[in-house]
Short mmCIF file of C-alpha atoms in Angstrom, two decimals:
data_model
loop_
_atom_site.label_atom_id
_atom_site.label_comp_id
_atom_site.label_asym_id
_atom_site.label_seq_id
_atom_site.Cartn_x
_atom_site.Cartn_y
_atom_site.Cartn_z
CA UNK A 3 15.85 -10.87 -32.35
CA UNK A 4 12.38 -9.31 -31.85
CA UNK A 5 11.67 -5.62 -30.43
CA UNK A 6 11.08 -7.01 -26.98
CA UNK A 7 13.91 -8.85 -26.92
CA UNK A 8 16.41 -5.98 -28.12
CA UNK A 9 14.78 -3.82 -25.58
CA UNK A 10 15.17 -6.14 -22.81
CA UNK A 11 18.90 -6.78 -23.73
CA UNK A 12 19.79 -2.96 -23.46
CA UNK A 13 17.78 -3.23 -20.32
CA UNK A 14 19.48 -5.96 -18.69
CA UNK A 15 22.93 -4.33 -19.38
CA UNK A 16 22.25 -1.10 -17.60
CA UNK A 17 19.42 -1.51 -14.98
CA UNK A 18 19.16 -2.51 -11.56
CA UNK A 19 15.41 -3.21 -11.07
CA UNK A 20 13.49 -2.96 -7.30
CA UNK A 21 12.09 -5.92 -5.51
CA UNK A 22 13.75 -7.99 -7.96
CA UNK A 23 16.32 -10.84 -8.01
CA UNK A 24 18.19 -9.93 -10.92
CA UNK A 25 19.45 -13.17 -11.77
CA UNK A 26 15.93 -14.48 -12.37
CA UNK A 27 15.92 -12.80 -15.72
CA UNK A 28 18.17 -15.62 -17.12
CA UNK A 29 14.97 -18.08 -17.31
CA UNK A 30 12.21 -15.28 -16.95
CA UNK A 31 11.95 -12.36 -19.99
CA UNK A 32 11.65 -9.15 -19.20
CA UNK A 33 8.77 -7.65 -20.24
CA UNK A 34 8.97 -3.77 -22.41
CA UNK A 35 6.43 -1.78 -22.13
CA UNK A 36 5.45 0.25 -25.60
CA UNK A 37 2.40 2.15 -24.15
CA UNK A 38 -0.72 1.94 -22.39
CA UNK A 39 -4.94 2.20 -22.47
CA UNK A 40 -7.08 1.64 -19.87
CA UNK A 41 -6.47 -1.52 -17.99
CA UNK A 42 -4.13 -2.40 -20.68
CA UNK A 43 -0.19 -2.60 -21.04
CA UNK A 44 1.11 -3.14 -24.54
CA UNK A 45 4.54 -4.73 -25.51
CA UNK A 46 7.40 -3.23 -28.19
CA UNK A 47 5.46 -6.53 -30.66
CA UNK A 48 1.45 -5.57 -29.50
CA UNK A 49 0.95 -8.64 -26.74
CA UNK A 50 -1.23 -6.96 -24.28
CA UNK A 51 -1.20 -7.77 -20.88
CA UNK A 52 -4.01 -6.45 -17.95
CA UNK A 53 -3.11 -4.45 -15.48
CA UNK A 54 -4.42 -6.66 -12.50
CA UNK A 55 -2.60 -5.35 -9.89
CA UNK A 56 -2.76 -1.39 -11.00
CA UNK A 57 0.54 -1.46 -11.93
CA UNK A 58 1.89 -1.68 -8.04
CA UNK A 59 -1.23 -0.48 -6.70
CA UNK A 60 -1.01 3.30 -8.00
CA UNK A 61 -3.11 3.14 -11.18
CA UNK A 62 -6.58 4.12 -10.78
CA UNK A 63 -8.45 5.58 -13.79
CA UNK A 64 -6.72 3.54 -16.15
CA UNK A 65 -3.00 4.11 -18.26
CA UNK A 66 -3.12 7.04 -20.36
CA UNK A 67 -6.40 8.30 -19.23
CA UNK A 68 -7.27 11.34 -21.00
CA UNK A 69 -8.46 13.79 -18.36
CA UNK A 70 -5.44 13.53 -16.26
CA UNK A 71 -3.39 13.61 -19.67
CA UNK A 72 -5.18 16.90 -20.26
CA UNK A 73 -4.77 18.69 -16.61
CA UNK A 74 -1.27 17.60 -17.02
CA UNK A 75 -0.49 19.18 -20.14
CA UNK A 76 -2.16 21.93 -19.46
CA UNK A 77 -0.28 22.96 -16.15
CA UNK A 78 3.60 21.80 -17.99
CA UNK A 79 2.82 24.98 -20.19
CA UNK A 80 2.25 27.34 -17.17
CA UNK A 81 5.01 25.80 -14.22
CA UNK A 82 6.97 22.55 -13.98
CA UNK A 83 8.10 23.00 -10.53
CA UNK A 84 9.13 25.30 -7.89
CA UNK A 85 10.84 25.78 -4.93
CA UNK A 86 7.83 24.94 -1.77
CA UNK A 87 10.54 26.83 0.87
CA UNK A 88 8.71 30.85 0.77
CA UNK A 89 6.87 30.10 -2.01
CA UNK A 90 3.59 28.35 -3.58
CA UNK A 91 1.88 27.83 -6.67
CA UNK A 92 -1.85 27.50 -7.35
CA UNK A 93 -2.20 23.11 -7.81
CA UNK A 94 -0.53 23.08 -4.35
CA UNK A 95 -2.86 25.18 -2.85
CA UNK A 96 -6.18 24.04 -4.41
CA UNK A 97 -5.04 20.24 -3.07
CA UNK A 98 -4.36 20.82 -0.13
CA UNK A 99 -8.17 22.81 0.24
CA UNK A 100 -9.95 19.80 -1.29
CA UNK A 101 -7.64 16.81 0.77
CA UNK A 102 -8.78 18.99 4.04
CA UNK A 103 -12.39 18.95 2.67
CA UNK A 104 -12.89 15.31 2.05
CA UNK A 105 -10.76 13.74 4.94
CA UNK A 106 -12.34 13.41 8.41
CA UNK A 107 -12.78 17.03 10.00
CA UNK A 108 -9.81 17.72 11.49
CA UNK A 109 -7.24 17.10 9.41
CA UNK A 110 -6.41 20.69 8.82
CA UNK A 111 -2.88 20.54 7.34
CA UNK A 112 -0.96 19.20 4.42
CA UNK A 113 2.40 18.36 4.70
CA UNK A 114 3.81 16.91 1.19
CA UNK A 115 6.75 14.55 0.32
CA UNK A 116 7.59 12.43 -2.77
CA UNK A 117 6.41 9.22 -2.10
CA UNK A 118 4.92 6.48 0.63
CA UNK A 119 7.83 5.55 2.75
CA UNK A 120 9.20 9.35 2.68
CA UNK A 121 5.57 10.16 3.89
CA UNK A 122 5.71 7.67 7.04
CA UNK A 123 9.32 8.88 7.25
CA UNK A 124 7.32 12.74 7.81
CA UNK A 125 4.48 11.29 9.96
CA UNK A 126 6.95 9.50 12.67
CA UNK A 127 9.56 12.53 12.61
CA UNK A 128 6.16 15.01 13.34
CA UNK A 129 5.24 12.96 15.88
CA UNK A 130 8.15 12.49 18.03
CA UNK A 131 9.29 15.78 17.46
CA UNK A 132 5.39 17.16 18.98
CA UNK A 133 6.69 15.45 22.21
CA UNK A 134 9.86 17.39 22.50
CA UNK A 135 7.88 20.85 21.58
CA UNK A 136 5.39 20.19 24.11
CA UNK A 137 8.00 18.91 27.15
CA UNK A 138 7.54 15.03 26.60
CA UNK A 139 10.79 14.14 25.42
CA UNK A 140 10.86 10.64 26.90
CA UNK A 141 7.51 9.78 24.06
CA UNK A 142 9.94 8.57 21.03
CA UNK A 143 8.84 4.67 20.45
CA UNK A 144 6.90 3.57 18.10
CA UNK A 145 4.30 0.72 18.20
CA UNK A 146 3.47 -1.54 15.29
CA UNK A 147 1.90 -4.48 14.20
CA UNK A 148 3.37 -7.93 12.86
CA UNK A 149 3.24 -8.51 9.35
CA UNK A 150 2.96 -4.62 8.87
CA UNK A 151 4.62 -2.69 5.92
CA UNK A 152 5.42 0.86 5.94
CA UNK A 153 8.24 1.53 3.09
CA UNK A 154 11.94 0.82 2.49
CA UNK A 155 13.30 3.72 3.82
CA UNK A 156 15.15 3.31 7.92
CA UNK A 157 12.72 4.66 9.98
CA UNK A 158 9.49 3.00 7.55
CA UNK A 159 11.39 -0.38 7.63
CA UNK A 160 11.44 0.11 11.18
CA UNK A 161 7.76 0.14 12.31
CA UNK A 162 7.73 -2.65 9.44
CA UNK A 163 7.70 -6.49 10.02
CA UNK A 164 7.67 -8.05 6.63
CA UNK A 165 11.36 -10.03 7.32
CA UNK A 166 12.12 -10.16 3.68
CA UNK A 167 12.26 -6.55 3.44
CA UNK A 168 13.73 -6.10 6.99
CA UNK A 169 15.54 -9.06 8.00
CA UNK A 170 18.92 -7.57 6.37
CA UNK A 171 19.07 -4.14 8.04
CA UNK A 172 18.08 -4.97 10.90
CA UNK A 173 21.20 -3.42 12.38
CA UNK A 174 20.05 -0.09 10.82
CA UNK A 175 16.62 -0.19 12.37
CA UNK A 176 14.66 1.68 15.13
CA UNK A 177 13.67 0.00 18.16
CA UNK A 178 10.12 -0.45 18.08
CA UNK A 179 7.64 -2.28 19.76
CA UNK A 180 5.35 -5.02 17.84
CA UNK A 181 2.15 -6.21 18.82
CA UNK A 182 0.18 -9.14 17.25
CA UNK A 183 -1.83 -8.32 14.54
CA UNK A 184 -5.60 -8.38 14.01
CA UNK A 185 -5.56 -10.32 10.99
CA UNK A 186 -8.27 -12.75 10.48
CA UNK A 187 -6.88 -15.35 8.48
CA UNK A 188 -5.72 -17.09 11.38
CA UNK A 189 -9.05 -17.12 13.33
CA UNK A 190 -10.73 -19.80 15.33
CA UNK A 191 -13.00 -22.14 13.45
CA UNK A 192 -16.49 -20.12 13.36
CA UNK A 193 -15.26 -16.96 14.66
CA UNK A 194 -16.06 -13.85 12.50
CA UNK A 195 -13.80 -11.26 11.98
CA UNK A 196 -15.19 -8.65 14.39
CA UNK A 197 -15.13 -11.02 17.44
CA UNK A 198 -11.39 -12.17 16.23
CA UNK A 199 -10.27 -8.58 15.87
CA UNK A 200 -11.97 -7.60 19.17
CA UNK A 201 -10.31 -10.29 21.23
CA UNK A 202 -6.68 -9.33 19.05
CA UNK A 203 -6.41 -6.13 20.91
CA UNK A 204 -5.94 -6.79 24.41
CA UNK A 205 -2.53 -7.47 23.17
CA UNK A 206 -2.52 -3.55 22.03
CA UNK A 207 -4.46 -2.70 25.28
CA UNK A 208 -2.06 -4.04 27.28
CA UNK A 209 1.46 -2.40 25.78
CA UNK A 210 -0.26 0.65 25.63
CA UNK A 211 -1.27 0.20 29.58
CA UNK A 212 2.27 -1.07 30.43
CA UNK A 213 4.87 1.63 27.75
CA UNK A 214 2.62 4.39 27.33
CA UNK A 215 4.56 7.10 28.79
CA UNK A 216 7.66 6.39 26.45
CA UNK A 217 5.01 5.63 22.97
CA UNK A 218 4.90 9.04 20.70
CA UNK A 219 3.06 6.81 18.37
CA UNK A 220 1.02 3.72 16.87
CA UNK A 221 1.18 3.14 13.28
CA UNK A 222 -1.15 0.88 11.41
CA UNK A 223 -2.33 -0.09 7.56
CA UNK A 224 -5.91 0.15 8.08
CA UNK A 225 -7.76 -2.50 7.24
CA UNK A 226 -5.52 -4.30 4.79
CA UNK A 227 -1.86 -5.22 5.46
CA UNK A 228 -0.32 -5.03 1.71
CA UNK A 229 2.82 -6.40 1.55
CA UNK A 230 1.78 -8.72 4.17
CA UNK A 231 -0.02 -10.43 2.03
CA UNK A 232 -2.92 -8.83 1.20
CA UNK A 233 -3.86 -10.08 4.99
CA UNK A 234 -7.34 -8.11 6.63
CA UNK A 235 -9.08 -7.15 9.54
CA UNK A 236 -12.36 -5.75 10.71
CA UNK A 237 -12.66 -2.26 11.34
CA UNK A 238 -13.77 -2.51 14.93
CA UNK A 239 -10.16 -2.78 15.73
CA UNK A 240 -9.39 0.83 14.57
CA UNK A 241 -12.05 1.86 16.64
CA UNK A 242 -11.02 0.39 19.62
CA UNK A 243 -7.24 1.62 18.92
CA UNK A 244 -8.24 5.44 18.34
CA UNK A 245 -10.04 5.31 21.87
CA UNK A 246 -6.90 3.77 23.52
CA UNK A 247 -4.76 6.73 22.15
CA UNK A 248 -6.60 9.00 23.40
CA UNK A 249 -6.77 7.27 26.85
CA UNK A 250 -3.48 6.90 26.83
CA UNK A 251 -2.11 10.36 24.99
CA UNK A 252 -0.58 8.47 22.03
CA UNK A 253 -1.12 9.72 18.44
CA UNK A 254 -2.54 7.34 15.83
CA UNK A 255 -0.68 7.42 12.81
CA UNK A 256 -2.86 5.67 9.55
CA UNK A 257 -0.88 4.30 6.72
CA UNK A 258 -3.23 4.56 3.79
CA UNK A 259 -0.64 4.83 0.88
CA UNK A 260 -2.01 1.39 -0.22
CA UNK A 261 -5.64 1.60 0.62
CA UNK A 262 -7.18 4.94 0.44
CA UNK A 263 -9.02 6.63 -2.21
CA UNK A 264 -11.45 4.14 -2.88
CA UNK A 265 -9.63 0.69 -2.10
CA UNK A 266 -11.36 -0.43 0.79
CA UNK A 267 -14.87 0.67 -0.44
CA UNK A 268 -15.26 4.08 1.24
CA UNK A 269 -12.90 6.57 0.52
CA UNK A 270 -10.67 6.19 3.17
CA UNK A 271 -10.19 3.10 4.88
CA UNK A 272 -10.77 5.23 8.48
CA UNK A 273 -14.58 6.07 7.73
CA UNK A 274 -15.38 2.53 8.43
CA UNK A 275 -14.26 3.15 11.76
CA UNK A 276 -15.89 6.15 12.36
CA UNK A 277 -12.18 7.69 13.09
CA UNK A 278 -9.68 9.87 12.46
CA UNK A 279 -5.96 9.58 13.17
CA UNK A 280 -3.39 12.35 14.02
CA UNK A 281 -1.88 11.69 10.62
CA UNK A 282 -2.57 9.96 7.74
CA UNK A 283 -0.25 9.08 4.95
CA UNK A 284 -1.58 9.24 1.35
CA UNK A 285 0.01 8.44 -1.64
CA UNK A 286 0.05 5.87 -4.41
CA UNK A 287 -3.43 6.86 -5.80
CA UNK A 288 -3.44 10.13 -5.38
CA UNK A 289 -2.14 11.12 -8.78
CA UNK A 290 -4.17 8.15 -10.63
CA UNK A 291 -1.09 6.35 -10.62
CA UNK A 292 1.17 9.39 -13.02
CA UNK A 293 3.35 11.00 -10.62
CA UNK A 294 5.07 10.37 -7.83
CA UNK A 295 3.72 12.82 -4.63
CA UNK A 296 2.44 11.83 -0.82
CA UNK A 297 0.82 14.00 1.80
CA UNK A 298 0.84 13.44 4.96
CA UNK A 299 -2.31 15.32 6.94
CA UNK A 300 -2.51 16.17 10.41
CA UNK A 301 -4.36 18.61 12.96
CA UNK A 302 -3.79 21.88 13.85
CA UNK A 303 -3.24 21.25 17.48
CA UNK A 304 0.30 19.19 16.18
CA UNK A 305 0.78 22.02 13.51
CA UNK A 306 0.86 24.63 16.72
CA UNK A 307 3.28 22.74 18.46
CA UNK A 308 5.90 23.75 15.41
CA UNK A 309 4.60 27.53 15.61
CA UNK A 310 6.59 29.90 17.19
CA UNK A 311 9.91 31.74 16.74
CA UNK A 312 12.65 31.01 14.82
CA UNK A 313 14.73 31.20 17.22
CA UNK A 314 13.19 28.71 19.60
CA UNK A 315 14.15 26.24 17.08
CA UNK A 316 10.61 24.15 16.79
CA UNK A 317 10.18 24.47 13.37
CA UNK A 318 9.92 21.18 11.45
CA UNK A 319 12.71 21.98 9.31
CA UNK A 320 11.90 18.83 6.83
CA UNK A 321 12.05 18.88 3.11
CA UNK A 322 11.90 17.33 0.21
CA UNK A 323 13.44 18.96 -3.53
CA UNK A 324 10.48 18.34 -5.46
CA UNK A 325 8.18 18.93 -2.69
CA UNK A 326 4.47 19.33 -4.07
CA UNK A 327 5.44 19.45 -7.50
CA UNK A 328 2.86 21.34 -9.84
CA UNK A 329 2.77 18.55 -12.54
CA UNK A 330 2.23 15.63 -9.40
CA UNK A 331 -0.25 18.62 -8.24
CA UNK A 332 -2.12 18.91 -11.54
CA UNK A 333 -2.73 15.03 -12.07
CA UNK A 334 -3.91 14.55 -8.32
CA UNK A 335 -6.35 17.42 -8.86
CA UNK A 336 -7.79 15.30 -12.19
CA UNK A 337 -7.66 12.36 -10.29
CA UNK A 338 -9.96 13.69 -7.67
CA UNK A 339 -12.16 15.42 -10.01
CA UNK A 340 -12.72 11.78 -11.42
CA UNK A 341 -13.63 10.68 -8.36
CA UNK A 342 -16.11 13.73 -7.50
CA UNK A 343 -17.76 13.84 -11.05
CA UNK A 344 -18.03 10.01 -11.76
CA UNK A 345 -19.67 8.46 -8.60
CA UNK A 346 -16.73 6.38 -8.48
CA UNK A 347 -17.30 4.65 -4.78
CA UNK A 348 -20.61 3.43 -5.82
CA UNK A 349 -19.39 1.95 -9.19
CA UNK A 350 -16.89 -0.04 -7.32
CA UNK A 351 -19.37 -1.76 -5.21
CA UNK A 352 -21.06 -4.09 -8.13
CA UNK A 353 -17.32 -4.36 -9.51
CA UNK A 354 -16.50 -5.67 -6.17
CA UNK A 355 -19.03 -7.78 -6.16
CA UNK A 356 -18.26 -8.82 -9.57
CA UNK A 357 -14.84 -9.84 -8.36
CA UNK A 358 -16.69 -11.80 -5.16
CA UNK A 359 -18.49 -13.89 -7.59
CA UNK A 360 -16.32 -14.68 -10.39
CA UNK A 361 -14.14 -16.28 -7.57
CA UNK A 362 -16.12 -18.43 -5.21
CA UNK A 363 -15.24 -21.45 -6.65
CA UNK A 364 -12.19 -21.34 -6.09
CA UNK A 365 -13.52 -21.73 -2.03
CA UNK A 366 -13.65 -25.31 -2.74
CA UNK A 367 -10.06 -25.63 -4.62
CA UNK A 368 -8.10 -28.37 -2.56
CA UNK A 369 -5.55 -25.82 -2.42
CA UNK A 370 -7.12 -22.49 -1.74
CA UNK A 371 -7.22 -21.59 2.13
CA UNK A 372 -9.31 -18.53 2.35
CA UNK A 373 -10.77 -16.00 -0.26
CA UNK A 374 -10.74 -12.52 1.46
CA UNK A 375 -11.80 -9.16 0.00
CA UNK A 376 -12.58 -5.45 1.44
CA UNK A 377 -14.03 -3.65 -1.24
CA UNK A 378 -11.93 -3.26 -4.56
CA UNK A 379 -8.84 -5.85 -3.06
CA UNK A 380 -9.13 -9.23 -3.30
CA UNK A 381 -7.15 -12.38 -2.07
CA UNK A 382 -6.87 -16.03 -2.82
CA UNK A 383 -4.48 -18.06 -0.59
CA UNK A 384 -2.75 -20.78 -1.86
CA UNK A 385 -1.66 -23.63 0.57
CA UNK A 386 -0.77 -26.98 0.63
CA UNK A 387 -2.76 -28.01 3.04
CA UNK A 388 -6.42 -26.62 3.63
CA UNK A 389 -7.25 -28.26 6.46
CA UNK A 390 -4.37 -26.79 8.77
CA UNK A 391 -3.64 -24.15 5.98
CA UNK A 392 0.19 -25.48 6.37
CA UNK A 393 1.83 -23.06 3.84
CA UNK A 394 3.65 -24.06 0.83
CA UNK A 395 7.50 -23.80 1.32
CA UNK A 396 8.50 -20.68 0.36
CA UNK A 397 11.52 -22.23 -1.78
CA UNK A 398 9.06 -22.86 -4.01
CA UNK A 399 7.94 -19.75 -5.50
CA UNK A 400 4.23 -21.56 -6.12
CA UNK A 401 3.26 -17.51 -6.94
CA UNK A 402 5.87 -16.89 -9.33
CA UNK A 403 3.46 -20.22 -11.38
CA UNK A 404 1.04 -18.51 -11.49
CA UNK A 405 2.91 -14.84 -12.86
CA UNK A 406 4.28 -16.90 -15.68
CA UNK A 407 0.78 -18.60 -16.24
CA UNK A 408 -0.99 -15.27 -16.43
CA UNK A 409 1.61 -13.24 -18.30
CA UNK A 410 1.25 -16.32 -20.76
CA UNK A 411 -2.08 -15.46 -21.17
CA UNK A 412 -2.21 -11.48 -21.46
CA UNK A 413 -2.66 -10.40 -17.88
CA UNK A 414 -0.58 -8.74 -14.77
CA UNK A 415 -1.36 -10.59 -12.51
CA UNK A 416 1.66 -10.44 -9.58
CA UNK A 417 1.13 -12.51 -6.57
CA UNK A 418 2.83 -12.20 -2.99
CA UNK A 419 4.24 -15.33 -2.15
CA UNK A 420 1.58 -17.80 -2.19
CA UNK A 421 -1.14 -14.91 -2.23
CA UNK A 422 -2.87 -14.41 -5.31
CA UNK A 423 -4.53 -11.45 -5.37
CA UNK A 424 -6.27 -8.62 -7.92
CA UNK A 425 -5.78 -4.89 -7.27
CA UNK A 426 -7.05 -3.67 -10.70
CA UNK A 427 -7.76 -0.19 -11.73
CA UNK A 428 -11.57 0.99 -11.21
CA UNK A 429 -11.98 1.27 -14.72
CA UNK A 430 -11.96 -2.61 -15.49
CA UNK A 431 -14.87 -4.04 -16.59
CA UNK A 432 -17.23 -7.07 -15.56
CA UNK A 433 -16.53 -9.01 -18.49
CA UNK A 434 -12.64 -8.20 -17.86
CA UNK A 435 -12.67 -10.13 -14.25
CA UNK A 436 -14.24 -12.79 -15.54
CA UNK A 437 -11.22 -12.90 -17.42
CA UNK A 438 -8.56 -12.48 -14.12
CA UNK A 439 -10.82 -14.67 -12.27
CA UNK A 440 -10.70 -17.46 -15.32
CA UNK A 441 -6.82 -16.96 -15.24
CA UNK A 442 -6.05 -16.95 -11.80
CA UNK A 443 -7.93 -20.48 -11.92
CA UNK A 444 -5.89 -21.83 -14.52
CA UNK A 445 -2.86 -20.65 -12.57
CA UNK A 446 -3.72 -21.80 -9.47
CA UNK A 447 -4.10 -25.40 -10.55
CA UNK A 448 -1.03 -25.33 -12.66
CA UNK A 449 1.18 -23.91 -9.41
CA UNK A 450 -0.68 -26.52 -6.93
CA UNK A 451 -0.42 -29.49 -9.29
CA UNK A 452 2.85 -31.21 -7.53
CA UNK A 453 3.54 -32.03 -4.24
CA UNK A 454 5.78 -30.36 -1.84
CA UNK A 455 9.48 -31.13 -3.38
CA UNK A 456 11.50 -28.60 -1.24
CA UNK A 457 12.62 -29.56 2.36
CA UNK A 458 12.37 -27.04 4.58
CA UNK A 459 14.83 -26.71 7.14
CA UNK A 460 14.19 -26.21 10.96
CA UNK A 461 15.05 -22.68 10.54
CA UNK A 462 12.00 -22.13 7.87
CA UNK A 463 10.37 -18.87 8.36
CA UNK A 464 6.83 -18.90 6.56
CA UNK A 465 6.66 -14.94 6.31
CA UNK A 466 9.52 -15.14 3.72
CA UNK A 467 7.36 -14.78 0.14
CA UNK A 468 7.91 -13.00 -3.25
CA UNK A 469 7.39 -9.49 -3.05
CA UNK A 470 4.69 -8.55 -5.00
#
């Protein structure tokens, strides 16, 4: 028995993994991890794999890069932690200054949790709770979009509409209202996608018009809907949706755990709009992909409506135990460093190009609906039928092909559903998408080869898909 497979056996006897069916690991290996470099994750026996998909979208500078190594050594020596409740610590403090600096004016406070869906779980529980400080008690839905994804926790779930990650609990779930989405996949023949997003909000117009006296909030993922399936819009639509909320006195709540801090191609997705929202949720990147921390930022007119005295009982009396940890502190604070002293958002735009190119043939693939990308996030949809784009059957697991393809070949690459897609860490090179791109071909043909052999019964839902 080799080193990965003794390590995967002790696994296997002890673990319970996330977004996994367990019992697929009779037929599918488990896969180690010894240590990593740069876009690179190395097995217990030395196979290398790249990191295509930034190892769940975190990973941003690379594994083991050695300026957030240092900042994070260097802070363990002088404080691991401490309690945020009466007391602060210098990484906490120097964060939250340069987050306020660099996000649109007006985000003047910093609210921390531990990770994404505890961070929406902050945003929504500020926001209704502003309309019971300030005498609007009845403002306590929340409006989302379909095929939205906003964490596993209740209330995130709730303004979520991924059914493979909601369909279950539904019982457990918020009432909340859902409006279509923008998404431009399904746009008319010869529409572009400013014209389709444009004519996609009257639907938000109009429930905003008709429920906004009881709506505290509207949550979106700007720009890209993750989970979704890597699905995108144009940012007119956030334009359009920031005026409406403040027509209608209804905060705007962005969701950019997934997609800011460089993603999109700007730092934050809500520059391309011109915008900013009453909150907005960051995580994921924010440490380079080393710790787990969130903010959530908002302005100082909702900060006010928690500031009075104790006894009025308007504090927002929300916490978290490892609330902006130093060490989580320290690496974000490399992290953005990075980003400040190595022109970082202007690098990405000939890797994103990079990734444009070393895909377009793959427009002309009989099975390949649409190739979509916003900056540093690309997708390739796989369907059995181009013409109608008639989805594969999700029985099928066409994406999990392709996994096993490029895993054969030394490379992450982890589709959703029938969604292949890279997400890779800014520090890949040209010559290293070539390589996805070269992969993802060879997997794509391999998963499209055969014909549809699962029936699919009235009930089929297409939105079921692998989580990616």
């Amino acid at each position: 028995m080799g080193l990965n497979d003794q390590w995967m056996q002790r696994d296997l006897k002890v673990l319970w993994h996330p977004c996994t069916q367990m019992k697929d690991h009779e037929q599918l290996p488990l896969i180690p991890i010894k240590r990593g470099e740069g876009v690179w994750l190395e097995d217990f026996e030395g196979k290398r794999y790249l990191d295509a998909v930034s190892s769940w979208w975190v990973n941003v500078f690379g594994h083991a890069n050695p300026r957030i190594n240092q900042r994070i050594k260097d802070q363990v020596d002088q404080l691991e932690h401490v309690i945020l409740a009466g007391f602060s610590h210098q990484p906490v403090i120097e964060l939250s200054e340069r987050l306020v600096a660099m996000t649109p004016t007006g985000l003047d406070r910093v609210f921390y949790a531990d990770n994404g869906s505890s961070c929406i779980e902050v945003a929504l529980k500020m926001s209704f709770h502003y309309w019971q400080n300030t005498g609007k008690p009845q403002k306590k839905r929340f409006v989302t979009l379909t095929n939205s994804y906003h964490g596993e926790t209740i209330a995130a779930m709730s303004v979520g509409d991924v059914p493979l990650f909601t369909e279950t609990y539904k019982a457990l779930l918020l009432d909340t209202i859902k409006v279509p989405s923008p998404d431009c996949y399904h746009r008319p023949q010869g529409m572009g996608w400013e014209e389709h997003s444009r004519n996609m909000f009257a639907a938000m117009e109009q429930t905003l018009a008709e429920h906004h006296a009881s709506i505290a909030a509207v949550i979106v993922e700007p720009l890209i809907q993750g989970a979704g399936g890597m699905r995108m819009y144009h940012p007119v639509y956030l334009k359009l949706l920031r005026e409406a909320c403040d027509r209608y006195d209804v905060h705007l709540i962005h969701d950019e755990i997934a997609v800011g801090f460089g993603r999109t191609g700007t730092m934050f997705a809500c520059e391309q709009a011109g915008i900013r929202p009453d909150f907005l949720c960051l995580s994921k990147a924010l440490t380079g992909g080393y710790l787990p921390l969130a903010a959530c930022l908002t302005t100082d007119k909702v900060y006010q409506a928690f500031y009075d005295d104790y006894p009025t009982l308007r504090a927002f009396l929300h916490s978290h135990s490892y609330t902006g940890n130093p060490l989580a502190c320290a690496a974000a604070l490399a992290t953005l460093d990075i980003f400040a002293q190595d022109n970082v958002i202007e690098a990405n735009q000939a890797l994103a190009t990079r990734m444009a190119s070393a895909t377009a043939h793959l427009a002309e693939h009989a099975h390949v609906a649409e190739i979509r990308q916003t900056g540093m996030a690309l997708a390739i949809e796989m369907v059995q039928d181009k013409a109608t784009k008639a989805a594969y059957p999700w029985q099928e697991r066409r994406g999990l092909k392709v996994f096993e393809h490029a895993l054969s070949r030394g490379a992450l690459l982890r589709p959703l559903g029938s969604v292949v897609y890279f997400l890779p860490p800014y520090v890949i090179t040209p010559e290293q998408i070539d390589f996805l791109a070269e992969v993802a071909t060879e997997g794509i043909d391999i998963a499209t080869r055969s014909s549809v052999s699962v029936a699919v019964p009235a009930d089929f839902h297409p939105d079921f898909r692998d989580p990616g």
